[in-house]
Amino acid sequence: MRHRQSEYRKIDYLTIAIYAVIVIFGWANIYAAGYNEAHSAVFDFNFNHCKQLVWIGVSALVAGLILLTDLRFFSNGAYIFYAISMLLLLSVLFVGSSTNGGISWIDLKFFKLQPSEFAKFATALALSKYVSKQDFDIHQRGSWLMLGLIIALPVGLIFLQHDMGSALVFASFLIPLYRFGMTPYILVIGVVAITLFVLTIAVGDSYYIIMISLAVIGLIYLFVWLNRPRRKDYVRTIGIFAVCCLFIISVDTVFGSLEVHQQNRIKVLLDPSLDLRGTGYNVHQAKIAIGSGGFKGKGFLNGTITKANFLPEQETDFIFCTVGEEWGFVGCLLLLGLYLWLLQRLVSISERQASRFSRFYGYSVSAILFFHILVNVGMVIGLVPVIGIPLPFFSYGGSSLLAFTILLFILLRQDAEHTSLL
Amino acid sequence: MTDPYRNRSVIIRYIYTIVVVVLVIRLVFLQLINSDYKRIAAVQALREVTQYPARGYIYDREGKLLVYNEAVYDLMVIPDMTVKRYRNRHRQDSIVQLNDTALLCRKLGITHEDYESHMKKAIHYSWKAPSIFMKQISKEELAAWEGDLRKFNGFYLSRRTLRSYDRPIGAHVLGYVGEVGNRDIQADSYYKQGDYIGQSGLERMYEKELRGIKGKKVMHVDVNSREIGHYMDGALDSLPVSGNNLYTSLDADLQEYAERLMANKRGCVVAIEPSSGEVLALVSAPSYDPNLLVGRVRGKNYSVLYQDIRKPLFNRALQAAYPPGSIFKVAQAVTALQLGVIDPYSYFVCDHNLVGCHNHPTAMSVQEAIKMSCNPYFYRVYGRMIQQGKYKNAYKDSKYGLTLWRSYMMRFGFGQRMDIDLPNVMEGSIPDTSLYDKWYNHRWTFASIYSNSIGQGEVQVVPIQMANLACVVANRGYYYTPHVVRYIGNDTAKFRVEKYYRRHETGIERRYYDIAVAGMYDVVHAPGGTGHKADVPGIDVCGKTGTAQNKGADHSVFISFAPRDNPKIALAVYVENAPGGGGSWAAPISGLIIEKYLKGEVQRADFEKRYMDINPCQPVRPPKEKKP
């Protein structure tokens, strides 16, 4: 008992403080989003802000419980958690309720359980466990196969629920894998492919893009060659360029062969302003809400767009609009600053872990949070296609808050004894 | 244990930082640089509702209400709320009616085609913003179905006010109110499409006083255009301020009486209180009921009135320039006396060779000349004024004479726009030398222009100027600019228009006016006077007849004032194409009006009936149709 108490002093209270500020700020915005002069009571279970208050309490309780567990509880039980969560995902397909076209809920009467939220930390635990194996070598084909399987299973099950956004989140495991030695080309190729794809469709004339990419690659080659003139780089550059051209032309050809309305659907995905009454409506309204906030915002509870039901999902996926409208640029900067601080803090925590399990898990946590922040905020301000995933600790929703809390506090529990090698 | 990938943590830190910075840069553009979104947010989430102020009332000189407001209701519609729109599988918009349109049409008494066209207009304006579906529904019409209105989605009532009149009098003075045109909207930012503005009469002249100050409510609306509440708790709202009232000098009873007298005739009556210039009654006949130009019936009635060949919309008292006829002789007499070209006892033989006249003894004085309205007498008087013998050259001499004479005429208010507080006032005309120089190539003398002496020729006078001449004589030498409004304001604070308290002198001595007044007294009372029919028992009426020749039958003209000493009323009566001269129609009508005003009641019932019922006016020939 005495031993354990001494360990608790090592809990990273700063991270908990950042977490708490984000949660409270989030709750204030949920309250504001649903605010109505006629019903302004904080304690009224007909309103989401009150339910969220309960969830904050539940999350705090669970967080406390996690901190009380044994150090090896999660590493030993990683596969068990993984198995449970996969079973839950599977059960959704049979007993799930549907919202917004996706089947992702299990209605437990008092609580709508969304297993995909919990699958994130379960998968992170399983991956961490696998990576921490004594004989693990990332460069072996067998390791890749296993890692791929661990990720592919939940992704596949979530795809079956038609929940594209949650499935995409699992791409964030590329970051901890990269940290553990995965070749960076996967990331680079991914980013380049997405960029070229978007550019090809957006610009619509492949020759310009070929010229631009030629110039860019030429410049990069020039710098590399000036440093280390080698024949190999020269050949490789031409090869990369050829692949890029092929990719661009194939995208262009495939896209050009599509029917006009199919083309439009893809274009709208890239530029929602093409269809303001349909797909682009939400993003357009979100931009209006945020843009009209200006520097200082309209003030707490004074939003006009977010108060008038112009935005569907404004307490969940579009909660950032309320920040933008009522707190303005200052509020957005504050929130994004908090998130960035948290992410950097998590990288520092991960780096100081002695065990591979904890470190990999730490990077998984930061990567999952990062992906959510990027996609959610990016979507709301029109940088990323509309993919419905929540803003961590901030959006309304019991499953999401609880799952993110568990995700974070498992790391904090591990971090409390970060010198232990497990 | 060494970690070969340790430096990758730095790259991961960079990736996190760069992405957050990109998001912030995007926010800079959205929130700090681009201002479009602020505008769009205001347009779609706020609705500015104008609070219309009550238009000022108009009272008569005794405080009787002439013009007030009555509430009517515009039926407003928000098209988006009347239907449910959704996209079907083929991504086409489908529309489902939420209302029982057939029932609504029955309640409103319109056909389904009307409904469609009204709705199309509203949709053309905006799907989400309210527009007027049906204008100006009266309380009575509303009572039948107001309760059912809630059943119809997207419809609501908006209160407006319309002008209302207790008595159907004074249309030409009061004027009317109509919707603003594009020019008004451009000229004054006060007005918005669909607003009302005074378009004639006092309504137009005192528009800025009457209209008041608009208030507004800034309402916060939701995505379905429903009002949620006052934006910023009403911090931007303002209450409307009612317009100022007009306290006019009109005497409603006199106005009504004069209108009854003129009802079946063509012509006009202008009655003024000489001591102040306040207009007591101003009638142009034919007139119309001002209620005709109010509300939904306005457009239809306006075109009927506009096309009437008797021109009921035309305000003859201000807009018609007539030859004044013999009433002009009064001004000639006092001017000639002042110029010293004659003396009170000058006499000129009634020589029909000079100019036509009626049979009467030779006038032995100015007083008698006025009484008998002797044309040759004033021919000679005018001759003396024009050819004063200052220059040997007759052309030069006539130029000098005409210029001097004209300057005196202008002092009576002739030949210039009377600055009355009503719009569209004609100038009339007193010819100057340049006119004749052009006509006669500088070679003209009195012989060329003598018709002016008897109020014919190039002289044109507007009836308000004739009434003003009566005032000048009644006051023995000065006048106040005629005006209708005495005070502007409300019950607690009133102010007056200063320019109407300035006295205009004619620069002619009072004793000469006394002679003219004596002559005008004789016109009504002395044997041989031309205006006996203006006599009112017990009242010293002074007057002067006129018979104005024109293309049709002669106009009958009479100016008068009463009583002789300390006059209370001066007036001009003009009856178009009424044969028999000034004494036959204009004089008796003047007498009746004076009797009504000074006694409060007309006791001569038969006399009144005769002149009220008979229409002496020869018919107007319809304008010739142009042959193609």
CSV table of C-alpha atoms in Angstrom, one decimal, chain B residues 353-620:
chain,number,residue,atom,x,y,z
B,353,ASN,CA,-65.1,101.8,-80.4
B,354,LEU,CA,-62.2,101.3,-78.2
B,355,VAL,CA,-63.3,98.0,-76.7
B,356,GLY,CA,-66.6,96.3,-76.3
B,357,CYS,CA,-68.7,97.0,-73.2
B,358,HIS,CA,-72.2,96.6,-71.9
B,359,ASN,CA,-74.7,99.4,-71.7
B,360,HIS,CA,-74.2,101.7,-68.8
B,361,PRO,CA,-73.8,105.4,-68.1
B,362,THR,CA,-70.4,106.9,-68.3
B,363,ALA,CA,-68.3,106.3,-65.2
B,364,MET,CA,-67.6,109.7,-63.5
B,365,SER,CA,-65.0,108.3,-61.1
B,366,VAL,CA,-62.8,105.3,-60.4
B,367,GLN,CA,-65.4,104.1,-57.9
B,368,GLU,CA,-68.1,104.2,-60.5
B,369,ALA,CA,-65.9,102.5,-63.1
B,370,ILE,CA,-65.3,99.6,-60.8
B,371,LYS,CA,-69.0,99.4,-59.9
B,372,MET,CA,-70.0,99.3,-63.6
B,373,SER,CA,-66.9,97.4,-64.7
B,374,CYS,CA,-66.5,99.8,-67.7
B,375,ASN,CA,-64.1,98.3,-70.2
B,376,PRO,CA,-63.3,101.5,-72.2
B,377,TYR,CA,-62.5,103.3,-68.9
B,378,PHE,CA,-59.9,100.7,-67.9
B,379,TYR,CA,-58.6,100.7,-71.5
B,380,ARG,CA,-57.8,104.3,-71.1
B,381,VAL,CA,-56.4,103.8,-67.6
B,382,TYR,CA,-54.1,101.1,-68.8
B,383,GLY,CA,-53.1,103.2,-71.7
B,384,ARG,CA,-52.0,106.0,-69.4
B,385,MET,CA,-49.9,103.5,-67.4
B,386,ILE,CA,-48.2,102.0,-70.4
B,387,GLN,CA,-47.7,105.3,-72.3
B,388,GLN,CA,-46.7,107.6,-69.6
B,389,GLY,CA,-44.9,110.0,-72.0
B,390,LYS,CA,-41.5,109.7,-70.3
B,391,TYR,CA,-39.9,109.1,-73.7
B,392,LYS,CA,-40.7,110.6,-77.0
B,393,ASN,CA,-40.1,107.3,-78.7
B,394,ALA,CA,-43.5,105.5,-78.3
B,395,TYR,CA,-41.8,102.1,-78.3
B,396,LYS,CA,-39.4,103.1,-75.6
B,397,ASP,CA,-42.2,104.7,-73.7
B,398,SER,CA,-44.3,101.6,-73.7
B,399,LYS,CA,-41.4,99.5,-72.6
B,400,TYR,CA,-40.9,101.7,-69.6
B,401,GLY,CA,-44.6,101.7,-68.8
B,402,LEU,CA,-45.0,97.9,-69.1
B,403,THR,CA,-41.9,97.3,-66.9
B,404,LEU,CA,-43.2,99.6,-64.2
B,405,TRP,CA,-46.8,98.2,-64.4
B,406,ARG,CA,-45.5,94.6,-64.2
B,407,SER,CA,-43.5,95.4,-61.1
B,408,TYR,CA,-46.7,96.5,-59.4
B,409,MET,CA,-48.6,93.5,-60.6
B,410,MET,CA,-46.0,91.2,-59.1
B,411,ARG,CA,-46.5,92.9,-55.7
B,412,PHE,CA,-50.1,91.5,-55.7
B,413,GLY,CA,-48.6,88.0,-56.1
B,414,PHE,CA,-49.5,87.8,-59.8
B,415,GLY,CA,-47.1,86.1,-62.3
B,416,GLN,CA,-45.2,84.1,-59.7
B,417,ARG,CA,-45.7,80.9,-57.9
B,418,MET,CA,-47.7,81.5,-54.8
B,419,ASP,CA,-45.7,80.0,-52.0
B,420,ILE,CA,-48.7,78.1,-50.5
B,421,ASP,CA,-48.0,74.9,-48.6
B,422,LEU,CA,-49.5,72.8,-51.4
B,423,PRO,CA,-47.7,71.2,-54.3
B,424,ASN,CA,-48.0,71.9,-58.0
B,425,VAL,CA,-48.9,75.6,-57.9
B,426,MET,CA,-48.9,77.4,-61.3
B,427,GLU,CA,-47.3,80.7,-61.8
B,428,GLY,CA,-49.9,82.4,-64.0
B,429,SER,CA,-48.5,85.0,-66.2
B,430,ILE,CA,-47.9,88.8,-66.3
B,431,PRO,CA,-46.4,89.5,-69.7
B,432,ASP,CA,-43.0,91.3,-69.7
B,433,THR,CA,-41.3,93.3,-72.4
B,434,SER,CA,-39.3,90.4,-73.7
B,435,LEU,CA,-42.4,88.6,-74.7
B,436,TYR,CA,-43.7,91.4,-76.8
B,437,ASP,CA,-40.2,92.3,-78.2
B,438,LYS,CA,-40.1,88.8,-79.5
B,439,TRP,CA,-43.7,88.9,-80.9
B,440,TYR,CA,-43.5,92.4,-82.4
B,441,ASN,CA,-39.7,92.7,-83.0
B,442,HIS,CA,-39.4,95.5,-80.5
B,443,ARG,CA,-42.0,97.6,-82.3
B,444,TRP,CA,-45.0,97.6,-80.0
B,445,THR,CA,-47.0,100.1,-78.1
B,446,PHE,CA,-50.1,100.1,-75.9
B,447,ALA,CA,-52.2,99.5,-79.0
B,448,SER,CA,-50.7,96.0,-79.3
B,449,ILE,CA,-51.3,94.9,-75.7
B,450,TYR,CA,-54.5,96.7,-74.6
B,451,SER,CA,-56.4,93.5,-73.9
B,452,ASN,CA,-54.4,93.1,-70.7
B,453,SER,CA,-56.3,96.1,-69.3
B,454,ILE,CA,-59.5,94.1,-68.8
B,455,GLY,CA,-57.9,90.9,-67.7
B,456,GLN,CA,-57.7,89.2,-71.0
B,457,GLY,CA,-54.8,89.0,-73.5
B,458,GLU,CA,-51.6,87.7,-72.1
B,459,VAL,CA,-52.6,88.0,-68.5
B,460,GLN,CA,-53.1,84.6,-66.8
B,461,VAL,CA,-54.1,84.3,-63.1
B,462,VAL,CA,-54.3,81.3,-60.9
B,463,PRO,CA,-57.5,81.3,-58.7
B,464,ILE,CA,-55.4,81.3,-55.5
B,465,GLN,CA,-53.9,84.6,-56.8
B,466,MET,CA,-57.4,86.0,-57.4
B,467,ALA,CA,-58.3,85.2,-53.8
B,468,ASN,CA,-55.1,86.8,-52.7
B,469,LEU,CA,-56.1,90.0,-54.7
B,470,ALA,CA,-59.3,90.0,-52.6
B,471,CYS,CA,-57.2,89.8,-49.5
B,472,VAL,CA,-55.0,92.6,-50.6
B,473,VAL,CA,-58.0,94.8,-51.1
B,474,ALA,CA,-59.6,93.6,-47.9
B,475,ASN,CA,-56.4,94.5,-46.0
B,476,ARG,CA,-56.1,97.7,-47.9
B,477,GLY,CA,-52.6,97.1,-49.2
B,478,TYR,CA,-50.9,93.9,-47.9
B,479,TYR,CA,-51.2,90.2,-47.7
B,480,TYR,CA,-49.9,87.2,-46.0
B,481,THR,CA,-48.9,84.3,-48.2
B,482,PRO,CA,-51.9,82.0,-48.2
B,483,HIS,CA,-51.3,78.8,-46.3
B,484,VAL,CA,-53.2,75.8,-45.0
B,485,VAL,CA,-51.2,74.7,-42.0
B,486,ARG,CA,-51.3,76.8,-38.9
B,487,TYR,CA,-49.4,74.6,-36.5
B,488,ILE,CA,-47.3,71.4,-36.8
B,489,GLY,CA,-46.7,69.1,-33.8
B,490,ASN,CA,-48.8,67.3,-31.2
B,491,ASP,CA,-51.0,68.1,-28.3
B,492,THR,CA,-48.1,69.1,-26.1
B,493,ALA,CA,-45.8,70.9,-28.5
B,494,LYS,CA,-46.8,72.8,-31.6
B,495,PHE,CA,-44.8,75.1,-33.8
B,496,ARG,CA,-45.7,77.3,-36.6
B,497,VAL,CA,-44.2,77.9,-40.1
B,498,GLU,CA,-42.4,81.2,-39.8
B,499,LYS,CA,-42.5,82.2,-43.5
B,500,TYR,CA,-46.3,82.5,-43.3
B,501,TYR,CA,-46.1,85.3,-40.7
B,502,ARG,CA,-44.3,87.7,-43.0
B,503,ARG,CA,-46.4,90.6,-44.3
B,504,HIS,CA,-46.1,91.4,-48.1
B,505,GLU,CA,-46.8,95.1,-48.9
B,506,THR,CA,-48.0,96.3,-52.3
B,507,GLY,CA,-46.6,99.7,-51.8
B,508,ILE,CA,-49.9,101.3,-52.7
B,509,GLU,CA,-51.4,103.9,-50.4
B,510,ARG,CA,-54.4,102.9,-48.3
B,511,ARG,CA,-56.6,105.7,-49.5
B,512,TYR,CA,-56.5,104.3,-53.0
B,513,TYR,CA,-57.7,101.0,-51.7
B,514,ASP,CA,-60.5,102.8,-49.9
B,515,ILE,CA,-61.7,104.0,-53.2
B,516,ALA,CA,-61.5,100.5,-54.7
B,517,VAL,CA,-63.3,99.1,-51.7
B,518,ALA,CA,-66.0,101.7,-52.1
B,519,GLY,CA,-66.3,100.6,-55.7
B,520,MET,CA,-66.5,96.9,-54.8
B,521,TYR,CA,-69.2,97.8,-52.2
B,522,ASP,CA,-71.2,99.5,-54.9
B,523,VAL,CA,-70.8,96.5,-57.2
B,524,VAL,CA,-73.0,94.6,-54.7
B,525,HIS,CA,-75.1,97.3,-53.3
B,526,ALA,CA,-75.4,100.3,-55.6
B,527,PRO,CA,-77.9,100.6,-58.4
B,528,GLY,CA,-76.0,99.7,-61.6
B,529,GLY,CA,-73.6,97.4,-59.8
B,530,THR,CA,-72.8,94.1,-61.5
B,531,GLY,CA,-72.7,91.8,-58.5
B,532,HIS,CA,-76.0,92.3,-56.7
B,533,LYS,CA,-76.5,88.6,-56.4
B,534,ALA,CA,-73.6,88.4,-53.9
B,535,ASP,CA,-75.6,90.5,-51.5
B,536,VAL,CA,-76.2,88.9,-48.1
B,537,PRO,CA,-78.7,90.6,-45.9
B,538,GLY,CA,-77.1,92.2,-42.9
B,539,ILE,CA,-73.5,91.8,-44.2
B,540,ASP,CA,-71.5,94.4,-46.1
B,541,VAL,CA,-70.2,92.3,-48.9
B,542,CYS,CA,-67.7,93.9,-51.3
B,543,GLY,CA,-66.9,92.2,-54.6
B,544,LYS,CA,-66.0,92.5,-58.1
B,545,THR,CA,-67.4,90.5,-61.0
B,546,GLY,CA,-65.4,89.1,-63.9
B,547,THR,CA,-66.4,87.5,-67.2
B,548,ALA,CA,-63.4,85.7,-68.8
B,549,GLN,CA,-63.6,85.1,-72.5
B,550,ASN,CA,-62.1,81.9,-73.7
B,551,LYS,CA,-62.5,79.3,-76.4
B,552,GLY,CA,-65.8,78.0,-74.9
B,553,ALA,CA,-68.6,79.8,-73.1
B,554,ASP,CA,-67.4,82.6,-70.8
B,555,HIS,CA,-66.1,81.8,-67.3
B,556,SER,CA,-68.0,83.4,-64.4
B,557,VAL,CA,-65.6,85.0,-61.9
B,558,PHE,CA,-66.2,86.8,-58.6
B,559,ILE,CA,-63.8,88.1,-56.0
B,560,SER,CA,-65.2,89.4,-52.7
B,561,PHE,CA,-64.6,90.0,-49.1
B,562,ALA,CA,-66.8,90.7,-46.1
B,563,PRO,CA,-67.5,92.5,-44.0
B,564,ARG,CA,-66.4,95.8,-45.5
B,565,ASP,CA,-64.6,96.9,-42.3
B,566,ASN,CA,-62.3,94.5,-40.6
B,567,PRO,CA,-63.0,91.7,-43.1
B,568,LYS,CA,-63.1,88.1,-41.9
B,569,ILE,CA,-63.2,86.3,-45.2
B,570,ALA,CA,-61.9,87.0,-48.7
B,571,LEU,CA,-62.6,84.7,-51.6
B,572,ALA,CA,-62.4,84.0,-55.2
B,573,VAL,CA,-65.0,81.9,-57.0
B,574,TYR,CA,-64.5,80.7,-60.5
B,575,VAL,CA,-67.2,78.9,-62.5
B,576,GLU,CA,-66.1,77.5,-65.8
B,577,ASN,CA,-68.1,78.1,-69.0
B,578,ALA,CA,-71.1,79.5,-67.0
B,579,PRO,CA,-72.8,82.1,-69.3
B,580,GLY,CA,-74.1,85.3,-67.9
B,581,GLY,CA,-70.9,86.8,-66.5
B,582,GLY,CA,-69.5,87.0,-63.1
B,583,GLY,CA,-72.7,88.4,-61.5
B,584,SER,CA,-74.8,85.4,-62.6
B,585,TRP,CA,-73.1,82.5,-61.0
B,586,ALA,CA,-69.9,83.3,-59.2
B,587,ALA,CA,-71.4,86.2,-57.3
B,588,PRO,CA,-74.4,84.3,-55.7
B,589,ILE,CA,-72.1,81.4,-54.8
B,590,SER,CA,-69.8,83.8,-53.1
B,591,GLY,CA,-72.6,85.4,-51.2
B,592,LEU,CA,-73.8,82.0,-50.0
B,593,ILE,CA,-70.3,81.0,-48.8
B,594,ILE,CA,-69.9,84.4,-47.0
B,595,GLU,CA,-73.2,83.9,-45.3
B,596,LYS,CA,-72.3,80.4,-44.3
B,597,TYR,CA,-69.0,81.5,-42.8
B,598,LEU,CA,-70.1,84.7,-41.1
B,599,LYS,CA,-73.6,83.6,-39.9
B,600,GLY,CA,-72.9,79.9,-39.5
B,601,GLU,CA,-76.1,79.1,-41.4
B,602,VAL,CA,-77.6,80.0,-44.7
B,603,GLN,CA,-81.1,81.3,-44.2
B,604,ARG,CA,-82.0,81.9,-47.8
B,605,ALA,CA,-83.1,78.3,-48.6
B,606,ASP,CA,-84.7,79.0,-52.0
B,607,PHE,CA,-81.8,81.1,-53.1
B,608,GLU,CA,-79.4,78.4,-51.9
B,609,LYS,CA,-81.3,75.6,-53.6
B,610,ARG,CA,-81.3,77.4,-56.9
B,611,TYR,CA,-77.6,77.9,-57.1
B,612,MET,CA,-76.8,74.5,-55.6
B,613,ASP,CA,-78.9,72.4,-57.8
B,614,ILE,CA,-78.5,74.0,-61.2
B,615,ASN,CA,-75.4,73.2,-63.2
B,616,PRO,CA,-74.7,76.2,-65.5
B,617,CYS,CA,-71.5,74.8,-66.9
B,618,GLN,CA,-71.5,74.1,-70.6
B,619,PRO,CA,-70.3,70.6,-71.3
B,620,VAL,CA,-66.7,70.0,-72.0
